[in-house]
Short mmCIF file of C-alpha atoms in Angstrom, two decimals:
data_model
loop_
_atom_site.label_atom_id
_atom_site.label_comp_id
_atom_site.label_asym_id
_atom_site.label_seq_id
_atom_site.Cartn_x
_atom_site.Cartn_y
_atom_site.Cartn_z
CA UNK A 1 0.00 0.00 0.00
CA UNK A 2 2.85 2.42 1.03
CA UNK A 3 3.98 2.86 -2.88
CA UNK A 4 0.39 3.70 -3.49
CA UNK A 5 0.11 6.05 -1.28
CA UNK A 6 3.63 8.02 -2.40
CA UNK A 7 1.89 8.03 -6.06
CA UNK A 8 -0.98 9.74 -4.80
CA UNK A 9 0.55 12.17 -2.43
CA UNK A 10 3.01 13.03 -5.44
CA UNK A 11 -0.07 13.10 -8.10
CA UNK A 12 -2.11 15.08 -5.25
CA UNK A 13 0.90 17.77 -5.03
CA UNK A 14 1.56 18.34 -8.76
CA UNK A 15 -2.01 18.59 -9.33
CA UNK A 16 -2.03 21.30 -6.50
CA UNK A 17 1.21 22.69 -7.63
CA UNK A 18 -0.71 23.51 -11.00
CA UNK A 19 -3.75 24.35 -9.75
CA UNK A 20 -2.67 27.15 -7.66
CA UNK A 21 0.09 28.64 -10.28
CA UNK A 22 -3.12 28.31 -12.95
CA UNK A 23 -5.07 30.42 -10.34
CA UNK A 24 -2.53 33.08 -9.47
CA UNK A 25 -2.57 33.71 -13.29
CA UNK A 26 -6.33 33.87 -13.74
CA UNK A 27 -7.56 35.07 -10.22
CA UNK A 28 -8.35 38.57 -11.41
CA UNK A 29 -9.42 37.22 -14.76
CA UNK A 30 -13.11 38.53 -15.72
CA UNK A 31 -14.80 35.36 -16.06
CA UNK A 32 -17.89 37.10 -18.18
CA UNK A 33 -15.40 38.90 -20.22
CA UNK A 34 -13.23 35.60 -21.30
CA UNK A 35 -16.52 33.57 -22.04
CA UNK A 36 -17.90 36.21 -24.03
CA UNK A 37 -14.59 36.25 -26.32
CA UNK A 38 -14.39 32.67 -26.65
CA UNK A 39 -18.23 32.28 -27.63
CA UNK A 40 -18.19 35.09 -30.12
CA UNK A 41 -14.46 36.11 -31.40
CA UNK A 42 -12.69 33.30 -31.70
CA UNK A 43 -11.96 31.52 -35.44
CA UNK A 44 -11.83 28.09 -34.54
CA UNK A 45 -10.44 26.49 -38.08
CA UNK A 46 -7.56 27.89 -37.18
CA UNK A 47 -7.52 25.95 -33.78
CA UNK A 48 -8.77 22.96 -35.76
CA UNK A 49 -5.46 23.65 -37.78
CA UNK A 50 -3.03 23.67 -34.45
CA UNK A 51 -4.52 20.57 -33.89
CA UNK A 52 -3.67 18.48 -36.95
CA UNK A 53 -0.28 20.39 -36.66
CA UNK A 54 -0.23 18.88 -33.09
CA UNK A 55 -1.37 15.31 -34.58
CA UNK A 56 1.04 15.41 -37.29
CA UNK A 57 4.10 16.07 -34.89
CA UNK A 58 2.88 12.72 -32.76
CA UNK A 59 2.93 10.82 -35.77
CA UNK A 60 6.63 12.20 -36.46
CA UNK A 61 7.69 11.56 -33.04
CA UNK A 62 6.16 8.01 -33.69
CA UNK A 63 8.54 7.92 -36.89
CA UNK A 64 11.62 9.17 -35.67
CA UNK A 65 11.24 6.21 -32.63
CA UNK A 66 10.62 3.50 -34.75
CA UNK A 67 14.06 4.72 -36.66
CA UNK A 68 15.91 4.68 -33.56
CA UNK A 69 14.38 1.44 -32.24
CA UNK A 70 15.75 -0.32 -35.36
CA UNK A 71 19.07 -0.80 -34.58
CA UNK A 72 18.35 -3.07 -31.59
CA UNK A 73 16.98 -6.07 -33.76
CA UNK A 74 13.51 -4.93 -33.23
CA UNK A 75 10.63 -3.56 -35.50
CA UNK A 76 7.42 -3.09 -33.82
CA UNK A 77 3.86 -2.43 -35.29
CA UNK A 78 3.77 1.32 -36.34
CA UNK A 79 0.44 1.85 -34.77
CA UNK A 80 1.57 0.17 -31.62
CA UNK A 81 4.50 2.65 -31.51
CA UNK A 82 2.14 5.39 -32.18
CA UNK A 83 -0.15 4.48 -29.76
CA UNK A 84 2.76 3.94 -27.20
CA UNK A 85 3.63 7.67 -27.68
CA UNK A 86 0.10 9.06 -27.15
CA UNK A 87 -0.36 7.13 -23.70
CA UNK A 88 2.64 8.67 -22.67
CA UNK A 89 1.35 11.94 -23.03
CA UNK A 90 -1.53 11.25 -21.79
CA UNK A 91 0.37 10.08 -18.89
CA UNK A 92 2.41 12.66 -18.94
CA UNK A 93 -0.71 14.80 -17.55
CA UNK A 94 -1.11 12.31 -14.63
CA UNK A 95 2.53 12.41 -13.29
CA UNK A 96 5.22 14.79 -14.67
CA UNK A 97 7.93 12.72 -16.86
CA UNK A 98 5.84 9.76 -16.35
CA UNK A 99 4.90 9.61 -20.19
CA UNK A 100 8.63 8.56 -21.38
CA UNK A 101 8.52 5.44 -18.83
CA UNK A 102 4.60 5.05 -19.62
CA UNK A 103 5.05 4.56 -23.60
CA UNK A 104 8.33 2.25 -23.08
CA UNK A 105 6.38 -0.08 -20.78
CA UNK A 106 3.52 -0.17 -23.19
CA UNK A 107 6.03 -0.82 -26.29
CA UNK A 108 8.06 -3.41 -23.96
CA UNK A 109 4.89 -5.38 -23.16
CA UNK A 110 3.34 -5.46 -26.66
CA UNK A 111 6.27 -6.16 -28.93
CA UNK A 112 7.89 -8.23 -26.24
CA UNK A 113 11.04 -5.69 -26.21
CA UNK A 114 13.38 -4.61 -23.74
CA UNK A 115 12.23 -1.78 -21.44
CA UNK A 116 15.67 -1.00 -19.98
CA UNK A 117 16.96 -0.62 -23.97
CA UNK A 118 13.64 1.31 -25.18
CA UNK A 119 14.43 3.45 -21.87
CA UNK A 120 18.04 4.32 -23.81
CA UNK A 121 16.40 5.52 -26.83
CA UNK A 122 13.83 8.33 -24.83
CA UNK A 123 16.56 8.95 -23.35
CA UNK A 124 18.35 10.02 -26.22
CA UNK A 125 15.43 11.70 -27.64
CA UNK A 126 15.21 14.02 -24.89
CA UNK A 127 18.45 14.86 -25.27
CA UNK A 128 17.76 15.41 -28.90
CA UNK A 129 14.65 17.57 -27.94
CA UNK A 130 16.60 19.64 -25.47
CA UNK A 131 19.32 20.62 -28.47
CA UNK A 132 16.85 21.72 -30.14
CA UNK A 133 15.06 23.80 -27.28
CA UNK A 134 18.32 25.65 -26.82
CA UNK A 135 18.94 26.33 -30.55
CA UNK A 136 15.71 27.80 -30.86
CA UNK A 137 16.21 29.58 -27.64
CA UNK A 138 19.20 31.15 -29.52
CA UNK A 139 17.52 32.12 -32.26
CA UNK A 140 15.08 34.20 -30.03
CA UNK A 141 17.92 35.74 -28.14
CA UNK A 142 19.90 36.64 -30.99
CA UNK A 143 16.52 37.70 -33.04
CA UNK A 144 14.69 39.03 -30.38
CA UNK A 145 17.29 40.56 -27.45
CA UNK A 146 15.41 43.35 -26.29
CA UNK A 147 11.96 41.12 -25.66
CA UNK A 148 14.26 38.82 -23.79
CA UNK A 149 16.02 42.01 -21.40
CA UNK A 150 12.12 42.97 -20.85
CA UNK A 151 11.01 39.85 -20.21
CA UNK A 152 13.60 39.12 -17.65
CA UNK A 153 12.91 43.15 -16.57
CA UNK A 154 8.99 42.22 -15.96
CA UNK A 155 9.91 39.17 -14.18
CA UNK A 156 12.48 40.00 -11.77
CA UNK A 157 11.48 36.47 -9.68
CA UNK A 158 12.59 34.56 -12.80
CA UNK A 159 16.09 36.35 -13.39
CA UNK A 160 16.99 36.55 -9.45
CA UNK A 161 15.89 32.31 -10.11
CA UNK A 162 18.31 32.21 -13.11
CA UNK A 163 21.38 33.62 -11.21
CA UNK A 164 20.90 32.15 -8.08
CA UNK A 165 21.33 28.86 -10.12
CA UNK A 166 24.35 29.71 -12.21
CA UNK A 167 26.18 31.79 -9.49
CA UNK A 168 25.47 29.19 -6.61
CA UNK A 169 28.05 27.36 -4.55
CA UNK A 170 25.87 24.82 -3.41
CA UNK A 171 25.62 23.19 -6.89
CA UNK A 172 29.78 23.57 -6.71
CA UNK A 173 30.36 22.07 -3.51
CA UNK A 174 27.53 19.08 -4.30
CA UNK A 175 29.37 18.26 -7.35
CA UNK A 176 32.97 18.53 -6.11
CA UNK A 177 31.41 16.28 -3.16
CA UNK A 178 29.83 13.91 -5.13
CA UNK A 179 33.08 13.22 -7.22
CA UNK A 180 35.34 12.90 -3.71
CA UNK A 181 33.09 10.40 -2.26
CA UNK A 182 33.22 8.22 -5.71
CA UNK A 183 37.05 8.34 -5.95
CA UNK A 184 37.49 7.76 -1.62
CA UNK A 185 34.91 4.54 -2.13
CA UNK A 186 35.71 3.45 -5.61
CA UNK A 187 36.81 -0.02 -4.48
CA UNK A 188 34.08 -0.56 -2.29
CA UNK A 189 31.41 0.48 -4.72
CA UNK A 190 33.19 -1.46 -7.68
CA UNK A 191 32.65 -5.11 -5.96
CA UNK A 192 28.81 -4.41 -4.41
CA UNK A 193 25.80 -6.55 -5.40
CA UNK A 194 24.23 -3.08 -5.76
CA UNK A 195 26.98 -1.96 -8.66
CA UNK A 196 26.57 -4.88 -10.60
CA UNK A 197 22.89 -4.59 -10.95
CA UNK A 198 23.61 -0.96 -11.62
CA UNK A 199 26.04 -2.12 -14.52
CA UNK A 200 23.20 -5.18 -15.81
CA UNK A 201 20.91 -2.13 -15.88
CA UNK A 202 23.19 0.33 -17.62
CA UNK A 203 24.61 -2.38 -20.51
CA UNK A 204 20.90 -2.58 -21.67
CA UNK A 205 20.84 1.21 -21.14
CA UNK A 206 23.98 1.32 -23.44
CA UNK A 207 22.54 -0.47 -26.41
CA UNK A 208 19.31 1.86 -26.18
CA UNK A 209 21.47 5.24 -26.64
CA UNK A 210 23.90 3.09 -29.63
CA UNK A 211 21.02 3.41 -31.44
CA UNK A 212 21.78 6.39 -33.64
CA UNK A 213 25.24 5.22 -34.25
CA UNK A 214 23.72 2.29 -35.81
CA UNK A 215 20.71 4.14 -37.05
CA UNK A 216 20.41 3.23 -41.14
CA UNK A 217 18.92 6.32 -42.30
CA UNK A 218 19.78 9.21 -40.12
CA UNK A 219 19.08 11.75 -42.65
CA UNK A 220 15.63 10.73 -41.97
CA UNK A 221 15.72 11.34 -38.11
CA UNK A 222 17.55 14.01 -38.38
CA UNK A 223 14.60 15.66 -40.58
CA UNK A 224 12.54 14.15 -38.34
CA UNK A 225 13.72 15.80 -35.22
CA UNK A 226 13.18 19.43 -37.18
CA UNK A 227 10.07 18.20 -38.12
CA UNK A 228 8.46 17.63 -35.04
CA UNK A 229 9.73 21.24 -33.10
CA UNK A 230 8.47 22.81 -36.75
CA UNK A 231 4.86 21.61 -35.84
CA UNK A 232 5.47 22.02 -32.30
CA UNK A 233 5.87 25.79 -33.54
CA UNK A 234 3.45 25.88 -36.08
CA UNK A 235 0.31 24.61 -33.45
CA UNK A 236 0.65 27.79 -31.57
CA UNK A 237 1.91 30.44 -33.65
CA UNK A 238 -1.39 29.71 -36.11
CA UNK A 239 -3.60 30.44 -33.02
CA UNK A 240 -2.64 33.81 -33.05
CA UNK A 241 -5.08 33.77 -35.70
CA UNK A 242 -7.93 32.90 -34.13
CA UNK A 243 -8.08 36.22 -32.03
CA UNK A 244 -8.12 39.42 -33.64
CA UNK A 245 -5.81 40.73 -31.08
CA UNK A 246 -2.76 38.67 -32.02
CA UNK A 247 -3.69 38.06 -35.72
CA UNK A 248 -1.00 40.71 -36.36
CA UNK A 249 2.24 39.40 -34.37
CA UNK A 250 5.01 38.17 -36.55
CA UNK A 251 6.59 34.43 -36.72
CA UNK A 252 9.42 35.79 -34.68
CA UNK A 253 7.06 36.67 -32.23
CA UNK A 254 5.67 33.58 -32.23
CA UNK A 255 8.93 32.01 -31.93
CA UNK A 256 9.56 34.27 -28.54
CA UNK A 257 6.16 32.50 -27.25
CA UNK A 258 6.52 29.37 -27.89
CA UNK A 259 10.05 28.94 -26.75
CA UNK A 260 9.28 30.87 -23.39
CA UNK A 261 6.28 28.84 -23.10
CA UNK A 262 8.43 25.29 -23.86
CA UNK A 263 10.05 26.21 -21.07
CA UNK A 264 6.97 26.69 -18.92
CA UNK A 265 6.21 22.53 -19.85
CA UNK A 266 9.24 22.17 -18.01
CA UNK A 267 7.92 22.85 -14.69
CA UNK A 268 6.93 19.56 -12.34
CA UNK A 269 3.18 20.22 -13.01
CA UNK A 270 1.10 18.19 -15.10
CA UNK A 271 0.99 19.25 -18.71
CA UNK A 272 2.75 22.79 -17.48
CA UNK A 273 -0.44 24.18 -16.50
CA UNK A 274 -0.26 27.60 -14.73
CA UNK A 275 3.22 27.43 -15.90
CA UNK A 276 2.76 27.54 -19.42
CA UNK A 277 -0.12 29.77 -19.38
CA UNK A 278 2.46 32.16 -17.22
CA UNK A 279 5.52 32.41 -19.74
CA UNK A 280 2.78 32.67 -22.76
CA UNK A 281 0.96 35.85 -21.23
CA UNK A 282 4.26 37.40 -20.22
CA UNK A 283 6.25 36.57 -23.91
CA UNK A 284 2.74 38.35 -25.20
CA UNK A 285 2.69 41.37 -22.73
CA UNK A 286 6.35 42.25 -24.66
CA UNK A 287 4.67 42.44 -27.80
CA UNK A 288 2.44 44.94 -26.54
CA UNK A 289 -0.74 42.24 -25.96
CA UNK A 290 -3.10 43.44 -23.11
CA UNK A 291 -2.35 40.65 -20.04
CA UNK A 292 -6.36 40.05 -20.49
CA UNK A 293 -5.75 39.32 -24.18
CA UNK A 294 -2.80 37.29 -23.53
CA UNK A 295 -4.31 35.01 -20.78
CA UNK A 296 -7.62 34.66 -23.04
CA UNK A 297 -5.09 32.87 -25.90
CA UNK A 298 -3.35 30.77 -23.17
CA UNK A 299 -6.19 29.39 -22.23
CA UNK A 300 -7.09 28.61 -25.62
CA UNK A 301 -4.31 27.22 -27.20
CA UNK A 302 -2.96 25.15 -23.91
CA UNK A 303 -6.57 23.69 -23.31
CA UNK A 304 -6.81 22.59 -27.21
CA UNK A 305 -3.43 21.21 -26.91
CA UNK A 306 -4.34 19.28 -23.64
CA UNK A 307 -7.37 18.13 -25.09
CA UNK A 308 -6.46 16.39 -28.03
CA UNK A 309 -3.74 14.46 -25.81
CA UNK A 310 -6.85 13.33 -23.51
CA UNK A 311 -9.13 12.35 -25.88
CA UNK A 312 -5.96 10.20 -28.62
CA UNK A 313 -4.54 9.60 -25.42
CA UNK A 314 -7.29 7.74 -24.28
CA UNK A 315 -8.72 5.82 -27.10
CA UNK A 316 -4.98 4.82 -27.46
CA UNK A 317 -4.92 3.01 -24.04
CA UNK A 318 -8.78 1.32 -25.12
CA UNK A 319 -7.68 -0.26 -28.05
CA UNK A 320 -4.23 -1.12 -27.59
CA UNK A 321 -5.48 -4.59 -25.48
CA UNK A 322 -7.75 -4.84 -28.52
CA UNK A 323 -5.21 -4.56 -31.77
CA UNK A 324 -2.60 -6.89 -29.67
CA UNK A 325 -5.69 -9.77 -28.55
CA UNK A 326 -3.55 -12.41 -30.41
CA UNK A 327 -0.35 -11.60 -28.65
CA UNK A 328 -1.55 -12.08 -25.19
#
């Protein structure tokens, strides 16, 4: 019982987490006023549009796994791969980070794979993903310097945050600590049971993250990986026009939002909420968008984006047992 209870204290205080950044954003929010604008000035094809955007990056992320998966002897059913991926993200809204073990257990059951090796390639993917995070991040500083400075100038919690991180001597003495105690009980820790369950464990980890080096056609993942942060992109810069508003920002604008609100999904909260919705409204206060406006279009886009993983999300989970009935 003791494990269930940790998993729902832990889903209990993410979920709280979220709730209560979502409602220091929209406390002062004129209920009325944001029900009225989503009723009667909203163009929804163009949320329609974020949406197969959104679809068509799943299906690229369900591509570019397959491609990596290869390499380790294996080649499981597209549409179970596909399906994997969405019950991770649905996941993902349950428990933070619990989508990239979620999807490799599914996978590892279904195809009869191993889960320590599929664990390698997400593993490698999110490294992957995070590259490309930061190059886009330095295409908004370069591009877009003076939003950043104001940003940061708006949000004086989230600078004092940054430096405290890259200026503190905590994270210096942990890591100088951390390496002393390795090299003063190397021998010890060499010859444990515990070590060479570690190194069982990390040998299947090993062959997951060889799979690019042995990856066939890594032009292909390669244009995958663009792929898939181009729709990423695309689903919320093509809600800006949906509101008259924001109809008139440029892509680099939408560039600024959507890597400032990347960043937001960061944050140990399910799905990023009140996070997300934070950096979005902020990145759009820069670009001269009333905060009103700006948390109207959060709301929006992050709730169409959250939706759509719910509802593939969970007709993924219903029919995987279904599709596989012969494997079992």
């Amino acid at each position: 019982m003791k494990p269930k209870i940790i998993q729902a204290l832990k889903f209990i205080a993410f979920l709280t987490l979220g709730a209560l950044l979502f409602w220091l954003v929209y406390k002062d929010q004129d209920i009325e006023r944001l029900k009225s604008i989503l009723k009667n000035d909203v163009n929804y094809w163009w949320v329609w549009l974020s949406l197969f955007f959104g679809l068509l990056s799943h299906i690229s992320r369900t591509m570019r796994w397959s491609l990596m998966i290869e390499p380790l002897g294996k080649k499981p059913r597209l549409l179970n791969t596909f399906l994997a991926v969405m019950v991770g993200y649905l996941m993902n809204l349950v428990f933070p980070r619990m989508g990239e073990i979620s999807r490799c257990g599914v996978l590892a059951r279904y195809e009869k794979m191993s889960f320590t090796q599929l664990i390698g390639t997400v593993v490698v993917e999110r490294i992957i993903d995070v590259i490309m995070l930061l190059l886009l991040t330095l295409i908004v500083i370069v591009g877009q310097f003076g939003q950043v400075i104001q940003f940061l100038e708006n949000n004086p919690d989230v600078r004092d945050k940054l430096n405290s991180i890259a200026m503190s001597p905590w994270v210096i003495l942990s890591i100088v600590a951390l390496i002393a105690l390795v090299v003063v009980f190397r021998k010890r820790l060499l010859h444990s049971s515990a070590f060479e369950k570690v190194r069982g464990i990390l040998n299947n980890f090993a062959e997951g993250l060889k799979s690019i080096k042995d990856m066939k056609n890594k032009w292909a993942f390669i244009l995958h990986s663009v792929f898939i942060w181009v729709m990423y992109y695309l689903m919320l810069y093509v809600v800006f026009f949906s509101f008259e508003f924001t109809s008139h920002l440029t892509m680099i604008a939408g560039l600024t939002t959507f890597v400032l609100g990347s960043y937001g999904m960061v944050a140990p909260v399910q799905g990023g909420i009140g996070a997300w919705h934070f950096m979005v409204v902020q990145a759009l206060m820069v670009y001269g968008i009333d905060k009103a406006d700006g948390m109207v279009f959060a709301l929006l886009a992050h709730t169409s984006m959250t939706g759509m993983m719910i509802v593939v999300g969970l007709i993924s989970l219903l029919i995987l047992p279904f599709i596989n009935r012969s494997k079992q």
